[in-house]
Coordinates of C-alpha atoms and ligand atoms in Angstrom, one line a residue:
M1 CA -23.0 116.2 -46.6
S2 CA -26.0 117.8 -48.3
Q3 CA -29.3 117.9 -46.5
P4 CA -32.6 119.4 -47.3
S5 CA -33.5 122.7 -45.7
F6 CA -36.9 123.3 -44.0
T7 CA -38.8 126.6 -44.4
A8 CA -41.9 127.9 -42.7
R9 CA -44.4 129.8 -44.9
K10 CA -47.1 132.2 -43.8
T11 CA -49.8 130.5 -45.9
A12 CA -50.2 128.0 -48.6
N13 CA -53.5 126.8 -50.1
V14 CA -53.1 123.2 -51.3
A15 CA -55.7 123.9 -53.9
Q16 CA -53.5 126.6 -55.4
I17 CA -49.8 126.0 -54.6
T18 CA -47.3 124.7 -57.1
T19 CA -45.0 122.0 -55.9
S20 CA -43.2 118.9 -57.2
C21 CA -44.3 116.9 -54.2
L22 CA -47.3 117.5 -51.9
V23 CA -47.0 115.6 -48.7
L24 CA -50.5 114.8 -47.2
P25 CA -51.0 113.2 -43.8
I26 CA -54.3 111.3 -44.0
F27 CA -56.3 109.9 -41.0
K28 CA -58.1 106.7 -41.4
G29 CA -61.9 107.0 -41.8
L30 CA -62.0 110.8 -42.0
K31 CA -63.6 112.4 -45.0
L32 CA -61.4 114.8 -47.0
K33 CA -62.3 118.3 -46.1
G34 CA -61.8 121.9 -47.4
D35 CA -58.9 122.6 -49.6
I36 CA -57.8 119.0 -49.6
A37 CA -61.2 117.9 -50.9
K38 CA -60.9 120.7 -53.5
L39 CA -57.5 119.3 -54.5
D40 CA -58.9 115.8 -54.8
T41 CA -61.6 117.1 -57.1
Q42 CA -59.0 118.9 -59.3
M43 CA -57.2 115.5 -59.5
S44 CA -60.4 113.8 -60.7
G45 CA -60.8 112.1 -57.3
A46 CA -57.4 110.4 -57.4
I47 CA -57.0 110.5 -53.6
T48 CA -60.4 109.2 -52.8
R49 CA -59.9 106.5 -55.4
A50 CA -56.6 105.4 -53.9
I51 CA -58.4 104.9 -50.7
E52 CA -61.5 103.2 -52.2
L53 CA -59.3 100.8 -54.2
G54 CA -57.4 99.9 -51.1
D55 CA -54.1 101.1 -52.6
F56 CA -53.8 103.4 -49.7
T57 CA -55.1 102.1 -46.3
A58 CA -54.1 105.2 -44.1
E59 CA -52.7 102.6 -41.6
V60 CA -50.0 104.3 -39.5
G61 CA -46.7 104.1 -41.4
S62 CA -48.3 103.3 -44.7
S63 CA -47.8 105.6 -47.7
A64 CA -48.7 105.9 -51.3
S65 CA -47.4 108.0 -54.1
L66 CA -49.7 109.4 -56.7
L67 CA -48.9 111.3 -59.9
G68 CA -50.6 114.6 -60.0
N69 CA -50.8 117.3 -62.6
D70 CA -48.6 120.3 -63.8
R71 CA -49.3 122.2 -60.6
V72 CA -48.9 119.4 -58.0
Q73 CA -46.6 116.9 -59.7
R74 CA -46.7 114.3 -57.1
I75 CA -48.9 113.6 -54.0
L76 CA -47.4 111.6 -51.2
L77 CA -50.1 110.2 -49.0
L78 CA -49.0 109.4 -45.4
G79 CA -51.1 107.1 -43.3
C80 CA -51.8 108.4 -39.8
G81 CA -54.1 105.6 -38.5
T82 CA -57.2 106.6 -36.6
A83 CA -57.4 109.9 -34.7
K84 CA -58.4 108.0 -31.6
E85 CA -55.3 105.8 -31.6
F86 CA -52.8 108.5 -32.6
D87 CA -49.9 108.7 -30.1
L88 CA -46.2 109.2 -30.0
R89 CA -45.5 105.9 -31.7
S90 CA -47.8 106.9 -34.6
S91 CA -46.0 110.2 -35.1
K92 CA -42.7 108.4 -35.2
K93 CA -43.9 105.7 -37.7
L94 CA -45.5 108.4 -39.8
A95 CA -42.4 110.5 -39.8
Q96 CA -40.2 107.5 -40.7
A97 CA -42.5 106.7 -43.6
A98 CA -42.3 110.3 -44.8
G99 CA -38.5 110.2 -44.5
K100 CA -38.2 107.0 -46.5
S101 CA -40.3 108.3 -49.3
L102 CA -38.8 111.8 -49.4
A103 CA -35.3 110.4 -49.4
A104 CA -36.2 108.3 -52.4
T105 CA -38.3 110.8 -54.4
K106 CA -37.0 112.3 -57.6
A107 CA -38.6 115.6 -56.5
R108 CA -36.2 118.3 -55.4
E109 CA -38.7 120.2 -53.4
A110 CA -41.7 119.2 -51.3
H111 CA -44.5 120.9 -49.4
L112 CA -46.0 119.4 -46.3
A113 CA -49.6 120.2 -45.7
L114 CA -50.8 120.4 -42.1
E115 CA -54.4 121.4 -42.7
S116 CA -57.3 119.5 -41.3
L117 CA -55.4 117.2 -38.9
P118 CA -57.6 116.2 -36.0
L119 CA -54.7 116.9 -33.6
T120 CA -54.1 119.4 -30.8
P121 CA -51.6 122.2 -31.6
E122 CA -49.1 120.5 -29.2
D123 CA -49.4 117.2 -31.0
T124 CA -49.1 118.9 -34.4
S125 CA -46.0 120.7 -33.4
H126 CA -44.5 117.5 -31.9
L127 CA -45.3 115.7 -35.2
L128 CA -43.7 118.5 -37.2
E129 CA -40.6 118.3 -35.1
T130 CA -40.4 114.5 -35.5
L131 CA -41.0 114.8 -39.2
A132 CA -38.1 117.2 -39.6
T133 CA -35.8 114.9 -37.6
E134 CA -36.8 111.8 -39.5
V135 CA -36.5 113.4 -42.9
L136 CA -33.0 114.5 -42.1
W137 CA -32.3 111.0 -40.7
A138 CA -33.5 109.4 -43.9
C139 CA -31.6 111.8 -46.2
Y140 CA -28.2 111.1 -44.5
V141 CA -25.9 109.2 -46.7
Y142 CA -22.4 108.1 -45.8
T143 CA -20.0 109.1 -48.7
E144 CA -16.8 110.0 -47.0
T145 CA -14.7 107.0 -48.2
L146 CA -16.5 106.2 -51.4
S147 CA -14.9 107.2 -54.7
K148 CA -18.4 107.4 -56.2
P149 CA -21.1 108.5 -53.8
K150 CA -24.3 106.5 -54.3
N151 CA -28.0 106.9 -53.3
L152 CA -27.8 110.6 -52.8
P153 CA -31.3 112.1 -52.3
N154 CA -32.6 114.7 -54.7
L155 CA -34.6 116.6 -52.1
T156 CA -33.2 120.0 -51.2
K157 CA -36.2 121.9 -49.8
V158 CA -39.2 121.2 -47.7
S159 CA -41.7 123.9 -46.9
V160 CA -44.5 123.9 -44.3
A161 CA -47.2 126.6 -44.0
A162 CA -48.7 127.9 -40.8
I163 CA -52.4 127.0 -40.1
P164 CA -54.9 128.7 -37.8
E165 CA -54.0 126.2 -35.0
L166 CA -50.2 126.6 -35.4
T167 CA -48.8 130.1 -36.1
L168 CA -45.8 130.8 -38.3
G169 CA -43.6 131.3 -35.2
K170 CA -44.7 127.9 -33.8
V171 CA -44.1 126.1 -37.1
R172 CA -40.7 127.7 -37.3
K173 CA -39.9 126.7 -33.8
A174 CA -40.9 123.1 -34.3
L175 CA -39.0 122.8 -37.5
N176 CA -35.9 124.4 -36.0
A177 CA -36.0 122.0 -33.1
G178 CA -36.5 119.0 -35.3
V179 CA -33.6 120.1 -37.6
A180 CA -31.3 120.7 -34.6
I181 CA -31.9 117.2 -33.3
G182 CA -31.7 115.7 -36.8
E183 CA -28.4 117.4 -37.4
G184 CA -27.1 116.3 -34.0
V185 CA -28.1 112.7 -34.7
N186 CA -26.5 112.8 -38.2
F187 CA -23.3 114.3 -36.8
T188 CA -23.2 111.4 -34.3
R189 CA -23.8 108.8 -37.1
Q190 CA -21.1 110.3 -39.2
L191 CA -18.5 110.1 -36.5
G192 CA -19.6 106.5 -35.7
N193 CA -19.5 105.4 -39.4
L194 CA -16.1 106.8 -40.1
P195 CA -13.4 104.0 -40.1
A196 CA -11.0 103.9 -37.2
N197 CA -8.1 104.8 -39.3
I198 CA -9.7 108.2 -39.9
C199 CA -11.7 108.6 -36.6
T200 CA -8.8 108.4 -34.1
P201 CA -8.8 110.1 -30.6
T202 CA -6.9 113.0 -32.3
Y203 CA -9.5 113.3 -35.0
L204 CA -12.2 113.5 -32.3
S205 CA -10.3 116.3 -30.5
K206 CA -10.1 118.2 -33.8
Q207 CA -13.8 117.8 -34.3
A208 CA -14.4 119.3 -30.8
R209 CA -12.1 122.2 -31.6
A210 CA -13.9 122.9 -34.8
L211 CA -17.3 122.8 -33.0
G212 CA -15.9 125.3 -30.4
R213 CA -14.7 127.7 -33.1
K214 CA -18.1 127.8 -34.6
H215 CA -20.1 128.7 -31.5
A216 CA -19.4 131.6 -29.1
K217 CA -21.0 129.9 -26.2
L218 CA -18.9 126.8 -26.5
S219 CA -15.3 126.5 -25.3
V220 CA -13.2 123.5 -25.9
S221 CA -10.1 122.2 -24.1
I222 CA -8.1 119.0 -24.7
L223 CA -6.1 117.2 -22.0
D224 CA -3.2 115.3 -23.6
E225 CA -1.4 112.3 -22.1
K226 CA 1.1 114.4 -20.2
K227 CA -1.7 116.4 -18.5
M228 CA -3.6 113.3 -17.7
R229 CA -0.5 111.7 -16.2
E230 CA -0.1 114.8 -14.0
L231 CA -3.7 114.4 -12.9
G232 CA -3.1 110.7 -12.0
M233 CA -5.4 109.2 -14.6
G234 CA -3.6 105.8 -14.5
S235 CA -6.7 103.9 -15.4
L236 CA -7.6 105.9 -18.6
L237 CA -4.0 105.9 -19.7
S238 CA -3.6 102.2 -19.3
V239 CA -6.1 101.6 -22.1
G240 CA -4.2 103.5 -24.8
H241 CA -0.9 102.2 -23.7
G242 CA -0.6 99.6 -26.5
S243 CA -1.7 102.1 -29.2
D244 CA 0.4 104.4 -31.3
E245 CA -2.5 106.9 -31.2
P246 CA -2.3 109.2 -28.2
S247 CA -5.3 109.2 -25.8
Q248 CA -7.3 112.4 -25.4
L249 CA -9.6 113.8 -22.8
I250 CA -11.9 116.2 -24.6
V251 CA -13.8 118.9 -22.7
M252 CA -16.6 120.9 -24.2
E253 CA -18.2 123.6 -22.1
Y254 CA -21.4 125.2 -23.2
K255 CA -22.5 128.3 -21.3
G256 CA -26.2 129.0 -22.1
G257 CA -27.2 129.5 -18.5
K258 CA -26.0 131.9 -15.8
A259 CA -22.3 132.0 -15.1
K260 CA -22.8 130.4 -11.7
D261 CA -25.3 127.7 -12.7
A262 CA -24.0 124.2 -12.0
P263 CA -23.7 122.4 -15.3
Y264 CA -25.3 119.2 -16.5
A265 CA -22.5 116.8 -17.5
L266 CA -22.3 114.3 -20.3
V267 CA -19.4 111.8 -20.3
G268 CA -18.9 109.6 -23.4
K269 CA -16.8 106.4 -23.9
G270 CA -14.6 107.2 -26.9
I271 CA -12.8 104.0 -27.8
T272 CA -12.1 104.7 -31.4
F273 CA -11.3 101.0 -31.9
D274 CA -11.6 98.1 -29.5
T275 CA -9.5 95.1 -30.4
G276 CA -9.9 93.9 -26.8
G277 CA -6.2 94.5 -26.3
I278 CA -4.1 91.5 -25.0
S279 CA -7.5 89.9 -24.2
L280 CA -8.0 90.0 -28.0
K281 CA -11.5 89.7 -29.4
P282 CA -12.3 87.0 -31.9
G283 CA -12.0 88.2 -35.6
G284 CA -15.7 87.9 -36.7
K285 CA -17.4 91.3 -36.8
M286 CA -14.4 92.9 -35.2
D287 CA -14.8 95.8 -37.7
E288 CA -17.9 96.8 -35.7
M289 CA -15.6 97.9 -32.8
K290 CA -15.0 101.1 -34.8
F291 CA -18.5 101.9 -33.3
D292 CA -17.0 101.7 -29.8
M293 CA -17.0 105.5 -29.6
G294 CA -20.8 105.6 -29.9
G295 CA -21.1 107.2 -26.4
A296 CA -18.5 109.8 -27.3
S297 CA -20.2 110.6 -30.7
S298 CA -23.5 111.0 -28.9
V299 CA -21.9 113.6 -26.6
F300 CA -20.8 115.5 -29.7
G301 CA -24.2 115.3 -31.4
T302 CA -26.0 116.3 -28.2
V303 CA -23.7 119.2 -27.5
Q304 CA -24.1 120.5 -31.0
A305 CA -27.9 120.2 -30.7
V306 CA -28.0 122.0 -27.3
V307 CA -25.9 124.8 -28.8
N308 CA -28.2 125.1 -31.8
L309 CA -31.3 125.0 -29.6
D310 CA -29.6 127.7 -27.5
L311 CA -30.8 126.0 -24.3
P312 CA -30.6 128.3 -21.3
I313 CA -28.5 125.9 -19.2
N314 CA -24.8 125.1 -18.8
V315 CA -23.6 121.8 -20.1
V316 CA -20.2 120.2 -20.0
G317 CA -19.5 117.4 -22.5
I318 CA -16.5 115.1 -21.8
V319 CA -15.1 112.5 -24.1
A320 CA -12.6 109.9 -23.0
A321 CA -10.9 108.9 -26.2
A322 CA -8.4 106.1 -26.6
E323 CA -7.6 103.2 -28.9
N324 CA -7.5 99.7 -27.4
M325 CA -4.6 97.8 -29.1
P326 CA -2.4 94.8 -28.2
S327 CA 1.4 95.5 -28.4
G328 CA 4.6 95.1 -26.5
R329 CA 3.6 98.1 -24.4
A330 CA 0.0 97.1 -23.9
T331 CA -1.6 96.5 -20.5
K332 CA -1.5 92.8 -19.5
P333 CA -4.2 90.8 -17.6
G334 CA -3.2 91.0 -13.9
D335 CA -1.7 94.5 -14.2
V336 CA -2.7 96.9 -11.4
V337 CA -3.3 100.6 -12.1
T338 CA -4.2 103.5 -9.9
S339 CA -7.1 105.7 -11.0
M340 CA -7.4 109.4 -10.5
S341 CA -9.7 108.8 -7.5
G342 CA -6.8 106.9 -5.8
Q343 CA -8.6 103.6 -6.0
T344 CA -6.5 100.8 -7.5
I345 CA -7.8 98.4 -10.2
E346 CA -6.6 95.0 -11.1
I347 CA -7.2 94.6 -14.9
L348 CA -8.1 91.0 -15.3
N349 CA -9.5 91.5 -18.8
T350 CA -8.1 94.2 -21.1
D351 CA -11.3 94.0 -23.1
A352 CA -13.3 95.5 -20.2
E353 CA -11.6 98.9 -21.2
G354 CA -14.6 101.2 -21.4
R355 CA -15.0 101.4 -17.6
L356 CA -11.3 102.0 -17.3
V357 CA -11.4 105.2 -19.4
L358 CA -14.8 106.3 -17.9
C359 CA -13.8 106.0 -14.3
D360 CA -11.1 108.7 -14.6
A361 CA -13.3 110.9 -16.7
L362 CA -16.1 110.6 -14.1
T363 CA -13.7 111.5 -11.3
Y364 CA -12.5 114.5 -13.4
V365 CA -16.0 115.8 -14.0
G366 CA -16.5 116.1 -10.3
R367 CA -14.5 119.4 -10.5
Y368 CA -17.5 121.0 -12.2
K369 CA -19.8 120.3 -9.2
P370 CA -22.3 119.1 -11.8
K371 CA -26.1 119.1 -11.1
E372 CA -26.3 115.7 -12.8
V373 CA -23.9 113.5 -14.7
V374 CA -25.0 111.1 -17.5
D375 CA -22.3 108.8 -19.0
I376 CA -23.0 107.1 -22.3
A377 CA -21.1 104.0 -23.3
T378 CA -21.1 101.0 -25.6
L379 CA -20.1 99.2 -22.5
T380 CA -21.1 95.6 -22.6
G381 CA -22.3 92.9 -25.0
A382 CA -24.4 91.7 -22.0
I383 CA -26.8 94.6 -22.4
I384 CA -27.7 93.3 -25.9
V385 CA -28.5 90.0 -24.3
S386 CA -30.8 91.8 -21.9
L387 CA -32.5 94.4 -24.0
G388 CA -31.6 93.7 -27.6
H389 CA -31.5 96.7 -29.9
E390 CA -34.7 98.4 -28.7
A391 CA -33.8 100.0 -25.4
S392 CA -30.7 101.5 -24.0
G393 CA -29.9 100.3 -20.4
I394 CA -30.4 103.0 -17.8
F395 CA -28.5 102.6 -14.5
A396 CA -28.7 105.4 -11.9
N397 CA -28.0 106.3 -8.3
D398 CA -30.9 108.7 -8.3
D399 CA -34.6 107.9 -9.1
D400 CA -35.5 111.4 -10.3
L401 CA -32.7 111.3 -12.9
A402 CA -33.6 107.8 -14.0
N403 CA -37.2 108.8 -14.4
A404 CA -36.3 111.9 -16.3
L405 CA -34.3 109.8 -18.8
L406 CA -37.0 107.2 -19.1
A407 CA -39.6 109.9 -19.8
A408 CA -37.3 111.7 -22.3
G409 CA -36.8 108.4 -24.1
Q410 CA -40.5 107.9 -24.4
R411 CA -41.2 111.4 -25.7
S412 CA -38.3 111.3 -28.2
H413 CA -39.0 107.7 -29.4
D414 CA -35.5 106.8 -28.2
R415 CA -36.3 104.6 -25.3
G416 CA -34.3 103.3 -22.4
W417 CA -35.1 100.7 -19.6
R418 CA -34.0 100.9 -16.0
M419 CA -31.6 98.2 -14.7
P420 CA -30.4 97.7 -11.1
I421 CA -27.1 98.5 -9.5
W422 CA -27.8 96.9 -6.1
Q423 CA -25.1 96.5 -3.5
E424 CA -25.4 92.7 -3.8
Y425 CA -23.7 92.8 -7.2
Q426 CA -20.7 94.7 -5.9
K427 CA -18.9 91.8 -4.4
Q428 CA -18.3 90.3 -7.8
L429 CA -15.7 93.1 -8.2
D430 CA -13.6 92.2 -5.1
S431 CA -9.9 91.6 -5.8
R432 CA -7.1 90.1 -3.8
F433 CA -4.5 92.4 -5.4
A434 CA -6.3 95.7 -5.7
D435 CA -9.3 97.7 -4.4
M436 CA -11.3 96.2 -7.2
Q437 CA -11.0 94.2 -10.4
N438 CA -12.3 95.3 -13.7
I439 CA -14.6 92.4 -14.5
G440 CA -17.3 90.5 -12.5
A441 CA -17.7 86.8 -12.0
G442 CA -19.6 86.1 -15.2
T443 CA -23.3 86.9 -14.5
A444 CA -25.1 90.2 -15.0
G445 CA -22.2 91.6 -17.0
S446 CA -23.9 95.0 -17.8
V447 CA -24.8 95.4 -14.1
T448 CA -21.3 94.7 -12.7
A449 CA -19.9 97.1 -15.3
A450 CA -22.3 99.8 -14.0
C451 CA -21.4 98.8 -10.4
F452 CA -17.8 99.4 -11.2
L453 CA -18.6 103.0 -12.4
A454 CA -20.8 103.5 -9.4
R455 CA -17.7 103.4 -7.2
F456 CA -16.5 106.6 -8.9
T457 CA -19.7 108.6 -8.9
E458 CA -20.8 108.7 -5.3
K459 CA -20.4 112.5 -5.0
Y460 CA -23.1 113.5 -7.5
K461 CA -26.4 112.4 -9.1
W462 CA -25.4 110.0 -11.9
A463 CA -26.9 107.9 -14.6
H464 CA -25.1 105.5 -16.9
L465 CA -26.6 104.6 -20.4
D466 CA -25.3 101.3 -21.9
V467 CA -25.9 101.9 -25.6
A468 CA -24.0 98.8 -27.0
G469 CA -27.3 97.6 -28.5
T470 CA -28.7 100.9 -29.6
S471 CA -26.0 103.2 -30.9
F472 CA -25.3 101.0 -34.0
L473 CA -26.8 98.1 -35.9
S474 CA -25.1 95.2 -37.8
S475 CA -27.7 95.2 -40.4
P476 CA -28.0 97.5 -42.1
K477 CA -24.6 98.2 -40.7
G478 CA -24.2 101.7 -39.3
A479 CA -24.5 104.1 -36.5
T480 CA -28.1 105.0 -35.5
G481 CA -27.5 108.4 -33.8
R482 CA -29.0 107.1 -30.5
P483 CA -29.3 108.1 -27.7
V484 CA -29.0 111.8 -29.0
P485 CA -32.8 112.3 -29.1
M486 CA -33.2 111.0 -25.5
L487 CA -30.4 113.2 -24.2
V488 CA -31.6 116.3 -26.0
E489 CA -35.1 115.8 -24.7
Y490 CA -33.8 115.2 -21.2
L491 CA -31.8 118.5 -21.3
R492 CA -34.7 120.4 -22.8
G493 CA -36.7 119.2 -19.9
R494 CA -34.0 120.4 -17.4
A495 CA -34.0 123.7 -19.2
G496 CA -37.7 124.0 -18.6
Q497 CA -38.7 123.5 -22.2
Ligands
BES1 N1 -17.0 97.5 -26.5 C1 -17.3 96.3 -25.9 C2 -18.8 96.0 -25.7 C3 -19.6 95.8 -26.9 C4 -19.8 94.6 -27.4 C5 -20.1 96.9 -27.6 C6 -20.6 94.4 -28.5 C7 -20.9 96.7 -28.7 C8 -21.1 95.4 -29.2 C9 -16.6 96.3 -24.5 O1 -15.4 97.0 -24.4 C10 -16.3 94.9 -24.1 O2 -15.5 94.3 -24.8 N2 -17.0 94.4 -23.1 C11 -16.8 93.0 -22.7 C12 -16.7 93.0 -21.2 C13 -16.2 91.7 -20.6 C14 -14.8 91.5 -21.0 C15 -16.4 91.8 -19.1 C16 -18.0 92.2 -23.2 O3 -19.1 92.8 -23.2 O4 -17.8 91.1 -23.6
MN2 MN1 -13.8 95.9 -24.9
ZN3 ZN1 -15.2 98.5 -25.7

């Protein structure tokens, strides 16, 4: 995977620098000033004319590409809308437009000009961070299983210069943060996009080991099936029973805080392929069930970003990885298993397997006496009925944690929406043959799934993110990297940043 690098420069005068592509954010209704006005004059008024002719409206998310001269070969105008209406949504749309154009440009190098933006230093640095993330997002191309890679971007370098309102150090910090998040997001997308014959539970454990080798503050351990059996994880193990691929419980421990600080825990559903098991899914779009490890891949991407941001907190990332297959050894509807918590579960539908792997991972994470636990899972089709592909479902047994995730989602443009886990829904899980059954009675499917998990998380503050609608899309088909931005923002908040 090749990606452009970002560099911060001390100064750069747009009326003097040489670049193959100058990226200019332009606010609606504002007169061009200073060096940008000078540049316009040098270009015989090309920018002003693009605006006057209506070719460039400066509407948020709009863009226009102009041919320049020998010094500035191209100018990419980015619409920012009006200064009065500029908000988080604008910076996201603007950054996405920049990403799209820069991923498509023939230029190998670009310079982003920050001068004369009518923004506070905080807004400028947030915009810069978002830009870096979105440019990396747009430049990601899946090539792994293509004999001839296509649509590779040309861009290799983007530079940004300090301005009086934003010192070199601050520019560098914003770029580094944006890059760390962008790389985390793309790592998550790559794991999601890989086919299930490559991305198996064992492959995921190798990825974790490789990540651990790269970073001194990250240690990785893997629990194999034998170890899980000893721990009594009968629920998790029942899911992979029909598969030839051994299940894995992957544990990544990041120590950025004090040795005795309780960690924040992330727990990801890592079903590397979900056929439904004996409760077999219909054939249409079944290929998309390679994305059923989207929760797990978001734990990988978030842990990587946290390490690269060097956050001063402790984080433990756990991935419950298994493949859900039908076979002569597979779990059958009506089978009863015993979870690590001691609670028994009647498996009425083998396609409700995510909660079965998560419940044991959630019991296991209790050992760490975590400050807060967030699980992330492509858990239910029902959450797509409720929230579509816009918001991840947030369920929580703690209001402060739910609010922190909601706010982090707003700030990072990766939103969630809170859903209930009221006691009244719990009775749908009553079973005659076990302490509970693994499916509800047919209504509020994403809520009853969360209610199931809630029975294993009573000892700590916990939130569950149902990302079935947000972690991948059918068209264009692919992993999105969500909810890595939300999770990183949440952890930065907890780290006091
Ligand atoms: N992995 C699926 C949920 C899913 C569906 C994710 C569509 C992404 C897109 C999950 O394991 C599942 O099959 N859930 C069932 C639960 C039902 C059997 C109670 C579902 O949602 O239908
Ligand atoms: Mn399933
Ligand atoms: Zn599943």
